[in-house]
PDB file of C-alpha atoms in Angstrom:
ATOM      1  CA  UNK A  24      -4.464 -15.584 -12.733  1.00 38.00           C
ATOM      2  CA  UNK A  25      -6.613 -13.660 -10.371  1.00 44.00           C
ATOM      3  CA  UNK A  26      -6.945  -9.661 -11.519  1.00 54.00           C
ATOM      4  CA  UNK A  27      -7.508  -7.109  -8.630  1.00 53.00           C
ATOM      5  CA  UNK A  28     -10.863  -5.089  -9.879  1.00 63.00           C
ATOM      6  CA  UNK A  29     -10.540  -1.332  -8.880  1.00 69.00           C
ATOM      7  CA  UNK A  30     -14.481  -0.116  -8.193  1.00 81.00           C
ATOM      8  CA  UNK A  31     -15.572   3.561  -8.036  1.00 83.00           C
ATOM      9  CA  UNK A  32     -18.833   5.282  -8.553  1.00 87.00           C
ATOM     10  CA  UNK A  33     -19.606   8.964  -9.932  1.00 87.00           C
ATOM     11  CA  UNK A  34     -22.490  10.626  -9.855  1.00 88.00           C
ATOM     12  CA  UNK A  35     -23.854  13.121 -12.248  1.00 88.00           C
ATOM     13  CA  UNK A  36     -27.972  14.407 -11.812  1.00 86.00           C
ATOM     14  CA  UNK A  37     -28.786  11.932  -9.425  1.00 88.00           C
ATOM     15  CA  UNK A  38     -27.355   8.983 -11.291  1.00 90.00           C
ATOM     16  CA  UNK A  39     -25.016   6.813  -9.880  1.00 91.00           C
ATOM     17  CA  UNK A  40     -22.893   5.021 -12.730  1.00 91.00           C
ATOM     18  CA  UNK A  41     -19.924   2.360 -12.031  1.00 90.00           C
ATOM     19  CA  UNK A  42     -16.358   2.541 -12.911  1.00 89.00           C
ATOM     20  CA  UNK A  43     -14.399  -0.360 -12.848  1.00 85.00           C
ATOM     21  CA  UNK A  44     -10.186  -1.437 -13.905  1.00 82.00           C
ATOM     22  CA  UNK A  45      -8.068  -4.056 -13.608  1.00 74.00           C
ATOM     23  CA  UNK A  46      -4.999  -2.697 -14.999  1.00 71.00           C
ATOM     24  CA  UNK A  47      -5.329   0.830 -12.929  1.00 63.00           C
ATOM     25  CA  UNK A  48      -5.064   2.501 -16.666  1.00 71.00           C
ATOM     26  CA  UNK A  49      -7.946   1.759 -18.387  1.00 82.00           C
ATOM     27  CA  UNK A  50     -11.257   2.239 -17.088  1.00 88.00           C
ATOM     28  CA  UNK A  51     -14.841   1.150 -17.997  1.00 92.00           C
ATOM     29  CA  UNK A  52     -18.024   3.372 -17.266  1.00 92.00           C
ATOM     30  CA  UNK A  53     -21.640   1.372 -16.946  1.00 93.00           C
ATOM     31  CA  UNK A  54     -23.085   2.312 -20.375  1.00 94.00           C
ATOM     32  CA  UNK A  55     -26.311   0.628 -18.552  1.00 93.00           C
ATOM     33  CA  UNK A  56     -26.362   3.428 -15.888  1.00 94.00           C
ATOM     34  CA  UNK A  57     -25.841   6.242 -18.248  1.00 94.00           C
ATOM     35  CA  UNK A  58     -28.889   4.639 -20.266  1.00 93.00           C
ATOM     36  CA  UNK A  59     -30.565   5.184 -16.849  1.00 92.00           C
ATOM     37  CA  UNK A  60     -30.897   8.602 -17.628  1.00 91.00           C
ATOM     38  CA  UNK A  61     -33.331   8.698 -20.111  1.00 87.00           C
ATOM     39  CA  UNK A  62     -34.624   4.848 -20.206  1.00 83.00           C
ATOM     40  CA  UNK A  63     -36.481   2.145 -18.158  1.00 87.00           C
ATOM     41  CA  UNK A  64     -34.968  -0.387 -20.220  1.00 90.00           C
ATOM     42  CA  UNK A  65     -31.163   0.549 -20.583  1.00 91.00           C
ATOM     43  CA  UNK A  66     -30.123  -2.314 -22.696  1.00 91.00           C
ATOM     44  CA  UNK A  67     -32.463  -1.569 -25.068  1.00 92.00           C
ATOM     45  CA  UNK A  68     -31.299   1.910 -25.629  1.00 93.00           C
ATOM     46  CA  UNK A  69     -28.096   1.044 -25.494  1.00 93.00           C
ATOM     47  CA  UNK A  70     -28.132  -1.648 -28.700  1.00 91.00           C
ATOM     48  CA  UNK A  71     -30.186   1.118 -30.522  1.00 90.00           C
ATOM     49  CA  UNK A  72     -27.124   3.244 -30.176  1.00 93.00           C
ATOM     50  CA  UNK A  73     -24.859   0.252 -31.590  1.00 92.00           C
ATOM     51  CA  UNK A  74     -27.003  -0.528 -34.597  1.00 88.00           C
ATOM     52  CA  UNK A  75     -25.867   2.835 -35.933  1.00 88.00           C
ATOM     53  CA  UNK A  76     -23.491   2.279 -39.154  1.00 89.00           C
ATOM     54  CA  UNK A  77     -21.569   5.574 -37.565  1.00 92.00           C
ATOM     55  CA  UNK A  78     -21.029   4.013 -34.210  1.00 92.00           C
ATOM     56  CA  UNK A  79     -19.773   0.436 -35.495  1.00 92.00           C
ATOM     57  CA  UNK A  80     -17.518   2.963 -37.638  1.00 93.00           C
ATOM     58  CA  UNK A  81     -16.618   4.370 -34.574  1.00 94.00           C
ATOM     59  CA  UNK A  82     -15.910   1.630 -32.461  1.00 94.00           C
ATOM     60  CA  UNK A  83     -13.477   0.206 -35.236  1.00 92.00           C
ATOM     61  CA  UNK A  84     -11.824   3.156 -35.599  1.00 94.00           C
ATOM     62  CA  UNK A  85     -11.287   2.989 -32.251  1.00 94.00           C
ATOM     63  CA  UNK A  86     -10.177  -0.812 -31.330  1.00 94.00           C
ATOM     64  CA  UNK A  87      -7.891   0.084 -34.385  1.00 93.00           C
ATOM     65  CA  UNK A  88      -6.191   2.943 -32.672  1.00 92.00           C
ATOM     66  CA  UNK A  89      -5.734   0.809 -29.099  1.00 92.00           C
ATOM     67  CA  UNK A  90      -6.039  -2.807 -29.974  1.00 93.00           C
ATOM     68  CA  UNK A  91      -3.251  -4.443 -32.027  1.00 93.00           C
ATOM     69  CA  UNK A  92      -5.361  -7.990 -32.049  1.00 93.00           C
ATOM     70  CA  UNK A  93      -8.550  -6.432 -33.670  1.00 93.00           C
ATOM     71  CA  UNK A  94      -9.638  -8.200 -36.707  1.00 93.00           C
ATOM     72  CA  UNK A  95      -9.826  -5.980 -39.318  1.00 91.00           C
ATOM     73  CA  UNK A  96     -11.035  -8.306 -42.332  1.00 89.00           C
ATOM     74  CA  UNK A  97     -13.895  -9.720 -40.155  1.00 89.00           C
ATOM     75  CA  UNK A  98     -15.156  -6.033 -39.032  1.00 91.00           C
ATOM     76  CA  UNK A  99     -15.548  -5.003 -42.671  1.00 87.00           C
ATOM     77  CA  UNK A 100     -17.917  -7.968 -42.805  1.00 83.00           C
ATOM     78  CA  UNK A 101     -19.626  -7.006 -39.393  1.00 84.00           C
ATOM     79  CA  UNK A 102     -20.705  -3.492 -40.223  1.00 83.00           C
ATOM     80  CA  UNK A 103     -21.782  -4.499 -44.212  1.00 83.00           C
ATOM     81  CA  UNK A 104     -25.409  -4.323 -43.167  1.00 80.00           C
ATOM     82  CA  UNK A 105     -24.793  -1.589 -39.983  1.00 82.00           C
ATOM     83  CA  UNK A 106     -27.498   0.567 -39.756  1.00 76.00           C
ATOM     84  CA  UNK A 107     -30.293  -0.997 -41.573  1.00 80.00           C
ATOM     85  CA  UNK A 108     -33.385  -1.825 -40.110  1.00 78.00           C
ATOM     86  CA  UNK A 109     -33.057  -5.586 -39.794  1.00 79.00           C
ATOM     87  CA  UNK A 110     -29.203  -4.884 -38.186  1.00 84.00           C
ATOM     88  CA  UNK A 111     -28.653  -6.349 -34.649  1.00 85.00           C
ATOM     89  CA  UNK A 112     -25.369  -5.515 -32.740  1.00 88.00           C
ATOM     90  CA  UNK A 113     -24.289  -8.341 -30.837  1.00 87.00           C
ATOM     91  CA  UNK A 114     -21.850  -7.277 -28.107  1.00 90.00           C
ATOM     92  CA  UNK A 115     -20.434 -11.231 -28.001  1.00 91.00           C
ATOM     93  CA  UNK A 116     -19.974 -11.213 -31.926  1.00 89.00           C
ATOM     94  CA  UNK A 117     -17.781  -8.208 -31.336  1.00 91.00           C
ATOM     95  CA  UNK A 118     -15.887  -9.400 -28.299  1.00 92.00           C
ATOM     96  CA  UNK A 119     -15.421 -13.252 -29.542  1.00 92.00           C
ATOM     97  CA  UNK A 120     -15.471 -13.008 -33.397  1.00 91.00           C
ATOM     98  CA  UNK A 121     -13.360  -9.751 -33.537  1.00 92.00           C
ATOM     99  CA  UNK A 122     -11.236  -9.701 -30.552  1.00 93.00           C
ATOM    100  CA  UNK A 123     -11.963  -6.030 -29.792  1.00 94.00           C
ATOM    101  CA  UNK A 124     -11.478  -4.864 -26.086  1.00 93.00           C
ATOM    102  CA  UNK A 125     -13.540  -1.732 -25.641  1.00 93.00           C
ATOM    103  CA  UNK A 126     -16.659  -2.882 -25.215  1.00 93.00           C
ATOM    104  CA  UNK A 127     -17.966  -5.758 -22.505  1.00 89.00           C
ATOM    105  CA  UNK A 128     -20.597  -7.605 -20.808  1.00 89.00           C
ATOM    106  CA  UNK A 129     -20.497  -8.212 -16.705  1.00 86.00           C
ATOM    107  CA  UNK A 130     -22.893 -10.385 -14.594  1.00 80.00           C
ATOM    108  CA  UNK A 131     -23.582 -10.097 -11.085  1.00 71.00           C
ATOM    109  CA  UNK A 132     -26.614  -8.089  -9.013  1.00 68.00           C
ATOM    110  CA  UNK A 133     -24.605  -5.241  -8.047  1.00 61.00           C
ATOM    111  CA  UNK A 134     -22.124  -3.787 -11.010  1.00 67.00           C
ATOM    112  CA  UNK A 135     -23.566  -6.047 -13.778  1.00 80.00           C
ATOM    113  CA  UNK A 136     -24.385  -4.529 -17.261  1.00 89.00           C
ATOM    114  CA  UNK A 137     -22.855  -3.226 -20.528  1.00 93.00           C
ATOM    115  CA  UNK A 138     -19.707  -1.763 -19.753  1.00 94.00           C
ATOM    116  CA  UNK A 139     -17.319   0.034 -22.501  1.00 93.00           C
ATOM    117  CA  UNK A 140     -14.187   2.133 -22.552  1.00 93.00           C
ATOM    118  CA  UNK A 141     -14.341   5.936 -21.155  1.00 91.00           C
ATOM    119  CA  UNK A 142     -13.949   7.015 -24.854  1.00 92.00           C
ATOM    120  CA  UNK A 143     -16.513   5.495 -25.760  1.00 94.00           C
ATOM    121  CA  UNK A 144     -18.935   5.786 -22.741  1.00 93.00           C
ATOM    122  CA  UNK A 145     -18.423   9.243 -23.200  1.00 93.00           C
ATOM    123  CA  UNK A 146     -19.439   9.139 -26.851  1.00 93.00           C
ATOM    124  CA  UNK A 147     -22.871   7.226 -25.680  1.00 94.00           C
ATOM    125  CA  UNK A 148     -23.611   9.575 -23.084  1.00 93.00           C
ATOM    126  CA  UNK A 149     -23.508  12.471 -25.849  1.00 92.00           C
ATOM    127  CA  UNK A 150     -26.143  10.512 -27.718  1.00 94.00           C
ATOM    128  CA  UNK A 151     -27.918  10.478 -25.053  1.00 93.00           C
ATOM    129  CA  UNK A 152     -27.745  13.969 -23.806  1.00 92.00           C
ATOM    130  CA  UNK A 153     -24.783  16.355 -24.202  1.00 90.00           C
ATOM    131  CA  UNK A 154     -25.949  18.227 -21.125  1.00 92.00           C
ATOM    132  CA  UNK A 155     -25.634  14.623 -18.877  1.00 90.00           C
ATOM    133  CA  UNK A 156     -22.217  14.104 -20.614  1.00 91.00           C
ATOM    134  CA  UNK A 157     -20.914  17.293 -18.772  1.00 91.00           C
ATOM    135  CA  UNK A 158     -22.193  16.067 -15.617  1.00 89.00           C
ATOM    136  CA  UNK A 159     -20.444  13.279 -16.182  1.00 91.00           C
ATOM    137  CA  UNK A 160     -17.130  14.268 -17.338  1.00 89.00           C
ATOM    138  CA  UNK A 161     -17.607  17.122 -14.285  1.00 89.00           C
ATOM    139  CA  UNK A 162     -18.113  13.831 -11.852  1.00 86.00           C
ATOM    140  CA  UNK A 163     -14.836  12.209 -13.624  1.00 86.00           C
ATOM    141  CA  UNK A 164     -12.826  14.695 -13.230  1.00 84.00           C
ATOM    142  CA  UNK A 165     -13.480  14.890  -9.506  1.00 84.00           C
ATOM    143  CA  UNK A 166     -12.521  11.425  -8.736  1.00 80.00           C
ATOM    144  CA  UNK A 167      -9.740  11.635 -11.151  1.00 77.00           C
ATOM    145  CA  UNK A 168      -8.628  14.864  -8.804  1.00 76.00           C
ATOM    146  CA  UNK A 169      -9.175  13.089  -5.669  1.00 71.00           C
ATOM    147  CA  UNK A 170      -7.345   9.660  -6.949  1.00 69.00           C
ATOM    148  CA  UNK A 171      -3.873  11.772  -7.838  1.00 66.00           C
ATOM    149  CA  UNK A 172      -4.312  13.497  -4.537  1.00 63.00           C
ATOM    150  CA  UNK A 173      -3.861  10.048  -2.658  1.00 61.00           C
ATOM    151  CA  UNK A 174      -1.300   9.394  -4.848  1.00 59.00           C
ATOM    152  CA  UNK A 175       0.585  12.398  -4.614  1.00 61.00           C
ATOM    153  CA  UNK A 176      -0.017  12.172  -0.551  1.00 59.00           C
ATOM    154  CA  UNK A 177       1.471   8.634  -0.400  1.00 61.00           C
ATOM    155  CA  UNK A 178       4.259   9.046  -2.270  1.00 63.00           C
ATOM    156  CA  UNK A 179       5.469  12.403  -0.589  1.00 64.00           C
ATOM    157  CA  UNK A 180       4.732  10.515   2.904  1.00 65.00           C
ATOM    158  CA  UNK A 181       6.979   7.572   2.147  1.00 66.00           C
ATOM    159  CA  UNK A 182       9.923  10.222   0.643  1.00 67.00           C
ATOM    160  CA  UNK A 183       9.802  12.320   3.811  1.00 64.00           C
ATOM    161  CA  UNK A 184       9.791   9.064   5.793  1.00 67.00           C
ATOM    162  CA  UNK A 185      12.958   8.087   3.545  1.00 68.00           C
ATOM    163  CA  UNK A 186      14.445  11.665   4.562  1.00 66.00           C
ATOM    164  CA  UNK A 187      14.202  10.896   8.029  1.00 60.00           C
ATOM    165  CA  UNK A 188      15.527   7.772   8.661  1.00 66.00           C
ATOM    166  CA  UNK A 189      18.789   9.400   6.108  1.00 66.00           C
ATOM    167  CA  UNK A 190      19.203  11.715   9.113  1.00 63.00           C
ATOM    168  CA  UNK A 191      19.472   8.534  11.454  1.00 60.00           C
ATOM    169  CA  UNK A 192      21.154   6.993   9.179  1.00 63.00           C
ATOM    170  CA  UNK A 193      24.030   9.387   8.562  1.00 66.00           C
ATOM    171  CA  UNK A 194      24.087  10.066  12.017  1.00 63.00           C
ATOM    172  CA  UNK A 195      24.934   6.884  13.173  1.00 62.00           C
ATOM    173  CA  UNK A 196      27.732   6.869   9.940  1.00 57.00           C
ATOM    174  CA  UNK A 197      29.003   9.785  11.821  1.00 57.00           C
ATOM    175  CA  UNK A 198      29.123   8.020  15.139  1.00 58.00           C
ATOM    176  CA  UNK A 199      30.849   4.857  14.375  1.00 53.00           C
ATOM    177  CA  UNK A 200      32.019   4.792  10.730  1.00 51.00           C
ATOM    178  CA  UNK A 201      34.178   8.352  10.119  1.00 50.00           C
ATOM    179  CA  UNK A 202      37.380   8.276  12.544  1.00 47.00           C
ATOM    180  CA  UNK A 203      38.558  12.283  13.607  1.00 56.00           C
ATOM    181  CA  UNK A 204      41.568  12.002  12.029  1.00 64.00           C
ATOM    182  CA  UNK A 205      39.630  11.739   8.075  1.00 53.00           C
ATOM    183  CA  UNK A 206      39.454  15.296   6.143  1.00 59.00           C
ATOM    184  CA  UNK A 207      36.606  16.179   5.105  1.00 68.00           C
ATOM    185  CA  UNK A 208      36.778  14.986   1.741  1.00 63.00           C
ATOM    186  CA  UNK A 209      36.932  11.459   2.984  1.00 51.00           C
ATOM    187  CA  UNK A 210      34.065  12.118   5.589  1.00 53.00           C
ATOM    188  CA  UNK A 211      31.817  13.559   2.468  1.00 56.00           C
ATOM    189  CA  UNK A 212      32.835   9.949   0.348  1.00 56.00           C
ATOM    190  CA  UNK A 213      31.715   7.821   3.369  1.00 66.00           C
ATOM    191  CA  UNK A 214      28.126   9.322   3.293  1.00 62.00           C
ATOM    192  CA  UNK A 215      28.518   9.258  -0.551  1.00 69.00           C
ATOM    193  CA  UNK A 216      29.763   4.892  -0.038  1.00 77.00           C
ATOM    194  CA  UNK A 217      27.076   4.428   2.736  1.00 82.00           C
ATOM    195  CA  UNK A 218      24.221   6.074   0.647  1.00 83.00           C
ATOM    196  CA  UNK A 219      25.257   3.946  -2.606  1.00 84.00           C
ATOM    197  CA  UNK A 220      25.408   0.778  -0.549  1.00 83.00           C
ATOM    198  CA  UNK A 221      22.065   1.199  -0.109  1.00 86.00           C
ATOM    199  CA  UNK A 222      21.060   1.710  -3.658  1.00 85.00           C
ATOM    200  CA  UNK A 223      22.569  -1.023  -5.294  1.00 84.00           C
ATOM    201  CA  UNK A 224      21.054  -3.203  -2.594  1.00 83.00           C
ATOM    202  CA  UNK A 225      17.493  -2.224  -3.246  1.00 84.00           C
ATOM    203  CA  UNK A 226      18.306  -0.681  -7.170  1.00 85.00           C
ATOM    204  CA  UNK A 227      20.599  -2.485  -8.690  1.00 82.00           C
ATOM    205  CA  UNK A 228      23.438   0.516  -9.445  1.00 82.00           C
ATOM    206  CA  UNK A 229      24.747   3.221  -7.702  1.00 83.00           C
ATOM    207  CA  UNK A 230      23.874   6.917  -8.099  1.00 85.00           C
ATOM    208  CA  UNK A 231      26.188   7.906 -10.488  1.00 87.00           C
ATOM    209  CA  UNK A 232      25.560   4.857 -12.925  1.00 85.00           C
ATOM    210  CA  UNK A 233      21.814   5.716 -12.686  1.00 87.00           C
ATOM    211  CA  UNK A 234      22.948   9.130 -13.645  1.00 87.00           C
ATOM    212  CA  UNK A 235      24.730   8.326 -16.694  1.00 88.00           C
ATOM    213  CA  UNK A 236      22.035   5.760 -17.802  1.00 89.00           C
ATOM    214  CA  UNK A 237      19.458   8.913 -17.435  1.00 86.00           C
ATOM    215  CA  UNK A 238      21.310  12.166 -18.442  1.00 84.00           C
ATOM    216  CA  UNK A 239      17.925  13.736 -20.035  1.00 77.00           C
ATOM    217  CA  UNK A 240      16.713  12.873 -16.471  1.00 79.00           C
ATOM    218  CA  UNK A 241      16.075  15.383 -13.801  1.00 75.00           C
ATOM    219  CA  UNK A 242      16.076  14.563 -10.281  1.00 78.00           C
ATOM    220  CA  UNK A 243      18.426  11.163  -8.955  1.00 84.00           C
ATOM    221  CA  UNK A 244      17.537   7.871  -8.572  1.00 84.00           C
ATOM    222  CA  UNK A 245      15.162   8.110  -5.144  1.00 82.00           C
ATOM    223  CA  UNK A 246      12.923  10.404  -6.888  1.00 81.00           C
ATOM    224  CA  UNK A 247      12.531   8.251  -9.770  1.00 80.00           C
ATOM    225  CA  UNK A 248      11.624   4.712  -6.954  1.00 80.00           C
ATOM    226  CA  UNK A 249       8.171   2.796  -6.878  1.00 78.00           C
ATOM    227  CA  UNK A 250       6.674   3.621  -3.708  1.00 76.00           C
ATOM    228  CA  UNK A 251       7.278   0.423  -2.346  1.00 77.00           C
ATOM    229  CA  UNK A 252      11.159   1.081  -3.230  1.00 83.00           C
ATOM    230  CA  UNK A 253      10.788   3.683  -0.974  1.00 84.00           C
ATOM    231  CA  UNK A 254       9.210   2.721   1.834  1.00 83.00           C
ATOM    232  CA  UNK A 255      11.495  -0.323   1.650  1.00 85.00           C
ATOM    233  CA  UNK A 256      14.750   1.972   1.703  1.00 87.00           C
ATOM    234  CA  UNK A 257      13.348   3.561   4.705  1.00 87.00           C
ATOM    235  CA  UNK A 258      13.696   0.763   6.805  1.00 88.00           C
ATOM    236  CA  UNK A 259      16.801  -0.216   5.556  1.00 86.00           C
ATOM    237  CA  UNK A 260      18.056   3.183   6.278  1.00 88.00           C
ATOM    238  CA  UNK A 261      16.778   2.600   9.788  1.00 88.00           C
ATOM    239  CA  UNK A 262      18.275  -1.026   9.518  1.00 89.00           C
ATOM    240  CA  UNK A 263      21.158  -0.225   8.239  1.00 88.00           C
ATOM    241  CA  UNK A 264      22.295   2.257  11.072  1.00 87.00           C
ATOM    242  CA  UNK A 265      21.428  -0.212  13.750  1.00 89.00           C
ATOM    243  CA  UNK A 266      23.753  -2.637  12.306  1.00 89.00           C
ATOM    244  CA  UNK A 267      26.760  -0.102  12.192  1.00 88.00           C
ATOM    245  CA  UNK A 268      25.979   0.518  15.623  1.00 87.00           C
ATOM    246  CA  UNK A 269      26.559  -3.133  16.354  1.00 90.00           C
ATOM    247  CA  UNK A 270      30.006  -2.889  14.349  1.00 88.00           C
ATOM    248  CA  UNK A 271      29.262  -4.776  11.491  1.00 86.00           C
ATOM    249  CA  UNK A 272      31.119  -4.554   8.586  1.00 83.00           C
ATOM    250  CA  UNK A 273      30.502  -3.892   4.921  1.00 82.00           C
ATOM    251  CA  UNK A 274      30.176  -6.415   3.766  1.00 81.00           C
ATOM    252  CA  UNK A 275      28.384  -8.175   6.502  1.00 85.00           C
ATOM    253  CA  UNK A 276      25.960  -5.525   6.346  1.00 85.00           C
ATOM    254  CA  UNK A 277      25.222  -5.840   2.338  1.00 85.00           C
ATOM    255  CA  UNK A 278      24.430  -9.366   2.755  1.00 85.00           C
ATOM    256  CA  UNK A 279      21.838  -8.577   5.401  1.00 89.00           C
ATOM    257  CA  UNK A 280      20.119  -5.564   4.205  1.00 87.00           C
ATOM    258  CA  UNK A 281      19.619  -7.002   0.934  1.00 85.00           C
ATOM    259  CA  UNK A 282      18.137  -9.879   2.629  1.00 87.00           C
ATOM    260  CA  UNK A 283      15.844  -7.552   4.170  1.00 88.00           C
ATOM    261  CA  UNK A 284      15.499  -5.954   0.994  1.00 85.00           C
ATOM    262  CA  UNK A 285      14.127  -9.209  -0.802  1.00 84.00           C
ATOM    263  CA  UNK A 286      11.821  -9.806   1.728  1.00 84.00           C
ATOM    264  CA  UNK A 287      10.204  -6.922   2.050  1.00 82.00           C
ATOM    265  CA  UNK A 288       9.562  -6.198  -1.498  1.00 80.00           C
ATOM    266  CA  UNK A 289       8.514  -9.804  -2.140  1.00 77.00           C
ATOM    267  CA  UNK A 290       5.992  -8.941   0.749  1.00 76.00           C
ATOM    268  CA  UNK A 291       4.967  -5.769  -0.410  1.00 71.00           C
ATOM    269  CA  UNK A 292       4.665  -6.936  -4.039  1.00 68.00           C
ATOM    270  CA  UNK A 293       1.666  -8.937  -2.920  1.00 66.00           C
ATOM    271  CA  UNK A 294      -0.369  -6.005  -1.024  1.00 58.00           C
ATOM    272  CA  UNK A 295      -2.370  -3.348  -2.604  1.00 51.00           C
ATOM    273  CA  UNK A 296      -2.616  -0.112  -0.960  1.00 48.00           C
ATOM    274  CA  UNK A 297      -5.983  -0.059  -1.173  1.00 48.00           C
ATOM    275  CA  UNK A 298      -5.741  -3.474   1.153  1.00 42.00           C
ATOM    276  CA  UNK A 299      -3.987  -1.738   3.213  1.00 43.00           C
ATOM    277  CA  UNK A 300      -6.046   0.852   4.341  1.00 43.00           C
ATOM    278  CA  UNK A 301      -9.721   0.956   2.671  1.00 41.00           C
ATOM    279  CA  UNK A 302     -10.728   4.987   1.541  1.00 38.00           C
ATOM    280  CA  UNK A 303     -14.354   5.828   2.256  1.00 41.00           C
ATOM    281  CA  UNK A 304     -16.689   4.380  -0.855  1.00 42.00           C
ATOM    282  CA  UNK A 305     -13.995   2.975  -2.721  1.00 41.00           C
ATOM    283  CA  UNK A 306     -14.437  -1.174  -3.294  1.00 43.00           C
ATOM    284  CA  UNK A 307     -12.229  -4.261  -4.375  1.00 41.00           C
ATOM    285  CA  UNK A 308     -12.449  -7.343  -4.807  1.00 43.00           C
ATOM    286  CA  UNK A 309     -10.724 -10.520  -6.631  1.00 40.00           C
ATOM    287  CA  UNK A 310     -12.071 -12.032  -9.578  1.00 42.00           C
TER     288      UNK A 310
END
């Protein structure tokens, strides 16, 4: 199965050093390009780090703290003769032999190198100078700011879009669904039945069961969707009062919204929002 690679770069005293994910939660930093820093020959510095008995106690400390699949009998064997002089870390014993996760190897011209998690990139770049480890955590942070910014954007843009079309929406229900003669009670249930319709076409349940199911919850069950959920319900929001403009009923209308429903998400389930519009110097590719 092909895995989406998320690229970045940071930059911290003139270096530029890759970050790359595939799961959007756990990111690798170039160990190679931190080695930059003080070294012609990065990979050289960089297994001169690893040969230290306190870093292979490190990293298996570590892949024991994230990595339920580490081998723990074979690592006591690996590190028996860490740190002597004759002691050569081999990144594919560690990855093959012991299963562990946090450290890897990537090929290509561009991006290719000794890559390892951000806890322990950040560990290397202390060895090799605590001063270049705030640049880099300073860099980090930055993107880090600028990534939940985007995030925060699209998801507020697709719940005000959801707003909107809810104003169509209930307009139209007020057109053609809620005779003069109801009270008001009744008008207030047929925005409450409309509004539900909706939700257990695209969620599954109505408000108040996704209430029950989530009393330490605040909030409802819109402010708890995916963004595609949401951008989804807008346009069956939109959908929906065209169709009770055209008299449909119900249950005619159930049938096609959640047809829309399916095919929308089945549609957006396959884009990334990065493929959908590109930010300046971000990069992705499929591997």
């Amino acid at each position: 199965m092909s895995k989406t690679i998320k690229k970045e770069t940071i930059h911290a005293a003139g270096i530029d050093i890759g970050i790359y994910t595939t799961d959007f939660k756990n990111e690798f930093i170039s160990l190679t390009d931190i080695a930059k820093y003080k070294s012609i020959q990065p990979s050289v510095t960089i297994h001169n780090w690893l040969r230290g008995r306190d870093v292979v106690e490190f990293l298996g400390l570590w892949e024991k703290l994230h990595n339920p699949d580490f081998k723990l009998i074979e690592f006591d064997k690996f590190k028996e003769n860490a740190g002597s002089n004759a002691y050569v870390f081999s990144i594919k014993d560690w990855v093959e032999v012991l299963g562990a996760i946090g450290l890897l190897t990537k090929s290509g011209r561009y991006g290719g190198g000794i890559y390892a998690h951000i806890d322990i990139a950040f560990e290397f770049a202390s060895w090799i100078s605590p001063e270049f480890k705030l640049y880099i955590i300073k860099d980090y942070q930055r993107l880090k700011s600028d990534e939940n910014s985007r995030l925060s954007l699209n998801w507020n843009l697709n719940r005000e879009i959801a707003k909107l079309n809810y104003r169509i929406h209930t307009d139209a229900i007020k057109d053609y669904l809620i005779p003069p003669e109801l009270t008001p009670e009744q008008i207030s249930y047929k925005y409450a039945s409309e509004a539900d319709l909706l939700n257990v076409v695209l969620f599954g349940k109505t408000a108040k069961q996704w209430k029950e199911e989530n009393l330490g919850k605040q909030g409802n069950i819109r402010d708890e969707a995916e963004l595609n959920q949401l951008l989804v319900l807008a346009n069956m929001e939109s959908y929906n009062a065209i169709l009770i403009g055209q008299g449909k009923t119900m249950s005619e209308r159930i049938v096609l919204l959640r047809e829309l429903a399916v095919k929308q998400m089945q549609t957006l389930s396959m884009v990334s929002m990065d493929g959908i519009k590109q930010l300046p110097g971000s990069n992705s590719e499929e591997e």
